[in-house]
Short mmCIF file of C-alpha atoms in Angstrom, two decimals:
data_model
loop_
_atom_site.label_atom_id
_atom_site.label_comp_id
_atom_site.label_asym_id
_atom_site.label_seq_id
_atom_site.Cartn_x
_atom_site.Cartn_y
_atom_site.Cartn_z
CA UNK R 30 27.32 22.01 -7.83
CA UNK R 31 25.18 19.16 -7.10
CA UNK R 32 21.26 20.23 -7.36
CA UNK R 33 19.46 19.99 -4.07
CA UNK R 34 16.45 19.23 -5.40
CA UNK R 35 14.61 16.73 -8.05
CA UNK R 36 11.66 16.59 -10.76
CA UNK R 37 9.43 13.80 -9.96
CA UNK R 38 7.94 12.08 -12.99
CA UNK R 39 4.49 12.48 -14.20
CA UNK R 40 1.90 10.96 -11.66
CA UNK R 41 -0.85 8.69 -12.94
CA UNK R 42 -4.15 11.14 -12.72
CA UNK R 43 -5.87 8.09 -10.87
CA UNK R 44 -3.22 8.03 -8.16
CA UNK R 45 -4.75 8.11 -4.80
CA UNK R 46 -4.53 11.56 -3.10
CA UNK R 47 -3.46 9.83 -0.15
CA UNK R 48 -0.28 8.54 -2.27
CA UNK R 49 0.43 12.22 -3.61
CA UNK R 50 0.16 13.18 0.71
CA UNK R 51 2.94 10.22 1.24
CA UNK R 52 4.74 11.77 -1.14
CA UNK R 53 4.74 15.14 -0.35
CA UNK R 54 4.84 14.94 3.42
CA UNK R 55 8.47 12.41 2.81
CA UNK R 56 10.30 14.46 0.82
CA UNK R 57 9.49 17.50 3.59
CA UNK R 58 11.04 14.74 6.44
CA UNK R 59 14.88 15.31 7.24
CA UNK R 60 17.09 12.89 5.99
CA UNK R 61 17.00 10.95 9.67
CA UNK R 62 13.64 11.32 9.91
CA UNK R 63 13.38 9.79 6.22
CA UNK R 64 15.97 6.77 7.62
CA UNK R 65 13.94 6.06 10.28
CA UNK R 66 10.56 5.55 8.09
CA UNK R 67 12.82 3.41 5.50
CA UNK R 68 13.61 1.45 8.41
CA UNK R 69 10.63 0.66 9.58
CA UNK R 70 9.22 -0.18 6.38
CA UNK R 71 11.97 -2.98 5.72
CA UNK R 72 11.47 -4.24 9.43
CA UNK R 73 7.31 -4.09 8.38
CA UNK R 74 8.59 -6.69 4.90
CA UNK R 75 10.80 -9.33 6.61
CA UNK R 76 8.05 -12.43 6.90
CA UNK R 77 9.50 -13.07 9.71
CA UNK R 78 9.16 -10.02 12.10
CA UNK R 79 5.74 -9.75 12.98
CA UNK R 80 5.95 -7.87 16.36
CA UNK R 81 6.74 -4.69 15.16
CA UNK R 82 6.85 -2.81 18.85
CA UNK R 83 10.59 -3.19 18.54
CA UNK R 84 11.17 -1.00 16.11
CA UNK R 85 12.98 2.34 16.15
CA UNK R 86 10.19 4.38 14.93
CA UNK R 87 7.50 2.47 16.90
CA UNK R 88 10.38 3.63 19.73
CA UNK R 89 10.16 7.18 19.26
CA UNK R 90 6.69 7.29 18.57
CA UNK R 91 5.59 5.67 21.78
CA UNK R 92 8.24 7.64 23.86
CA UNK R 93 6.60 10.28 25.28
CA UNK R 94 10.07 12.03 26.04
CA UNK R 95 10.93 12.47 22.65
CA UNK R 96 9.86 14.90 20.48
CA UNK R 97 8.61 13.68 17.28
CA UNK R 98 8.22 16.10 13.61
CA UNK R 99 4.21 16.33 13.00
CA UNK R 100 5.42 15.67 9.80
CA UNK R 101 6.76 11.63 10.37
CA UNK R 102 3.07 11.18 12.75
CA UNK R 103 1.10 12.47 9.50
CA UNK R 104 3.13 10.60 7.56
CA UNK R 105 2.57 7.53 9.55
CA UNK R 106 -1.29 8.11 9.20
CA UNK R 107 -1.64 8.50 6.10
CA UNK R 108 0.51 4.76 5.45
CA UNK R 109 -2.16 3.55 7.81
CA UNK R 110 -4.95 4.73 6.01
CA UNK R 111 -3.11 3.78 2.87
CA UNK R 112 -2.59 0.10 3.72
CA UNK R 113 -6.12 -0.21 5.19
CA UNK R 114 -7.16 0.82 2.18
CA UNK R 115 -5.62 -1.26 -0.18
CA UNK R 116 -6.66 -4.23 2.63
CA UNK R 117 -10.13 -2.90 1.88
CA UNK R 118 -10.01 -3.04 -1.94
CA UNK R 119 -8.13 -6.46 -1.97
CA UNK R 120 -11.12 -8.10 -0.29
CA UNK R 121 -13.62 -6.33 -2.51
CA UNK R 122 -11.72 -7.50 -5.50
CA UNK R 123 -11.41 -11.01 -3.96
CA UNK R 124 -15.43 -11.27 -3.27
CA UNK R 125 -16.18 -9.48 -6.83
CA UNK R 126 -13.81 -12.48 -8.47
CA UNK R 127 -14.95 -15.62 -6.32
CA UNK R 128 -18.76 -13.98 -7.03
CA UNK R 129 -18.55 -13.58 -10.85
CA UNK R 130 -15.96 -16.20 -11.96
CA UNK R 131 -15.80 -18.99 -9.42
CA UNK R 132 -19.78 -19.24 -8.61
CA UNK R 133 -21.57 -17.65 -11.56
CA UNK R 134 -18.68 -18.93 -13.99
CA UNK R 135 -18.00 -15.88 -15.63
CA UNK R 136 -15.02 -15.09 -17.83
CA UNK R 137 -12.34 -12.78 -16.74
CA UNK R 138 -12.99 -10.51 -19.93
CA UNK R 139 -16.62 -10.59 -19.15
CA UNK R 140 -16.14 -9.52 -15.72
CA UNK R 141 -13.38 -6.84 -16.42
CA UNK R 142 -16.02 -5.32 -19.02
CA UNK R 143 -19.24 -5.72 -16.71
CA UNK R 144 -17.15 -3.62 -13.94
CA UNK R 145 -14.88 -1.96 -15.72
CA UNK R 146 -12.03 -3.35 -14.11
CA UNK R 147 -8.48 -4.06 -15.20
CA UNK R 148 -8.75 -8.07 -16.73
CA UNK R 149 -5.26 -8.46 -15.87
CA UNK R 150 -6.08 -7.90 -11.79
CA UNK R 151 -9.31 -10.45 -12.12
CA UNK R 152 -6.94 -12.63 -14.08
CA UNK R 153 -4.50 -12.66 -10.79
CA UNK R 154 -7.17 -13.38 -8.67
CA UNK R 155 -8.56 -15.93 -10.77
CA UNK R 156 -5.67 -17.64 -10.85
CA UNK R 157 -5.34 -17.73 -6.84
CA UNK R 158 -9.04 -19.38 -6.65
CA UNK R 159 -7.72 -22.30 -9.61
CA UNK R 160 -5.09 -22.98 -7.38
CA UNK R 161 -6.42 -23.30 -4.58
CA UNK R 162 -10.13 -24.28 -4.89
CA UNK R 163 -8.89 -27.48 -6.50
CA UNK R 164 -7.04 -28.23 -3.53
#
């Protein structure tokens, strides 16, 4: 008999709650429901799709005949609040970086100790302002 049901692995303690919500409120979707948000998700990461009103779950969640699961308009929430988020802390990182190491010349290991931040992310960004600030 095939189990129904599966152990998810250990969960970094820093993880967003909003990430552990995702989580949870997915695996309570039905399996259509959970089709729907996977589809939506790989219309949201082809470059080339921008106008996502199209879409099957922008569809049924604009149609005010159909009857959508509080569960998939949560869910849909929270990835809003989760992507703004991560918008929000992208730009922070990318003004921290251009501050520190592009106009006050710090190192990336000096600025990964000073805010106790991950070198390897101000590395990245470092990287992107190199690149392109020689341009």
């Amino acid at each position: 008999m095939e189990p129904k049901y599966i152990q998810l692995p250990p969960l970094p303690l820093d993880l967003p709650t909003e990430v552990i919500e995702m989580i949870w409120l997915y695996t309570r979707l039905s399996g259509e429901e959970q089709e729907m948000v996977q589809d939506f998700i790989r219309e949201n990461l082809k470059k080339e799709n921008r106008n996502l009103d199209g879409t099957g779950l922008s569809k049924v969640l604009e149609d005010s005949d159909e009857e959508v699961n509080s569960d998939v308009k949560e869910f849909i929430d929270l990835m809003r609040k989760l992507v703004g988020t991560l918008i929000a802390q992208s730009c922070e990182m990318a003004a921290l970086v251009y501050q520190n190491y592009y106009i006050e010349k710090k190192s990336t290991e000096e600025i990964s100790k000073e805010f106790n931040v991950d070198e390897e992310s101000i590395r990245i960004v470092s990287q992107y302002y190199d690149k392109n600030m020689k341009s």
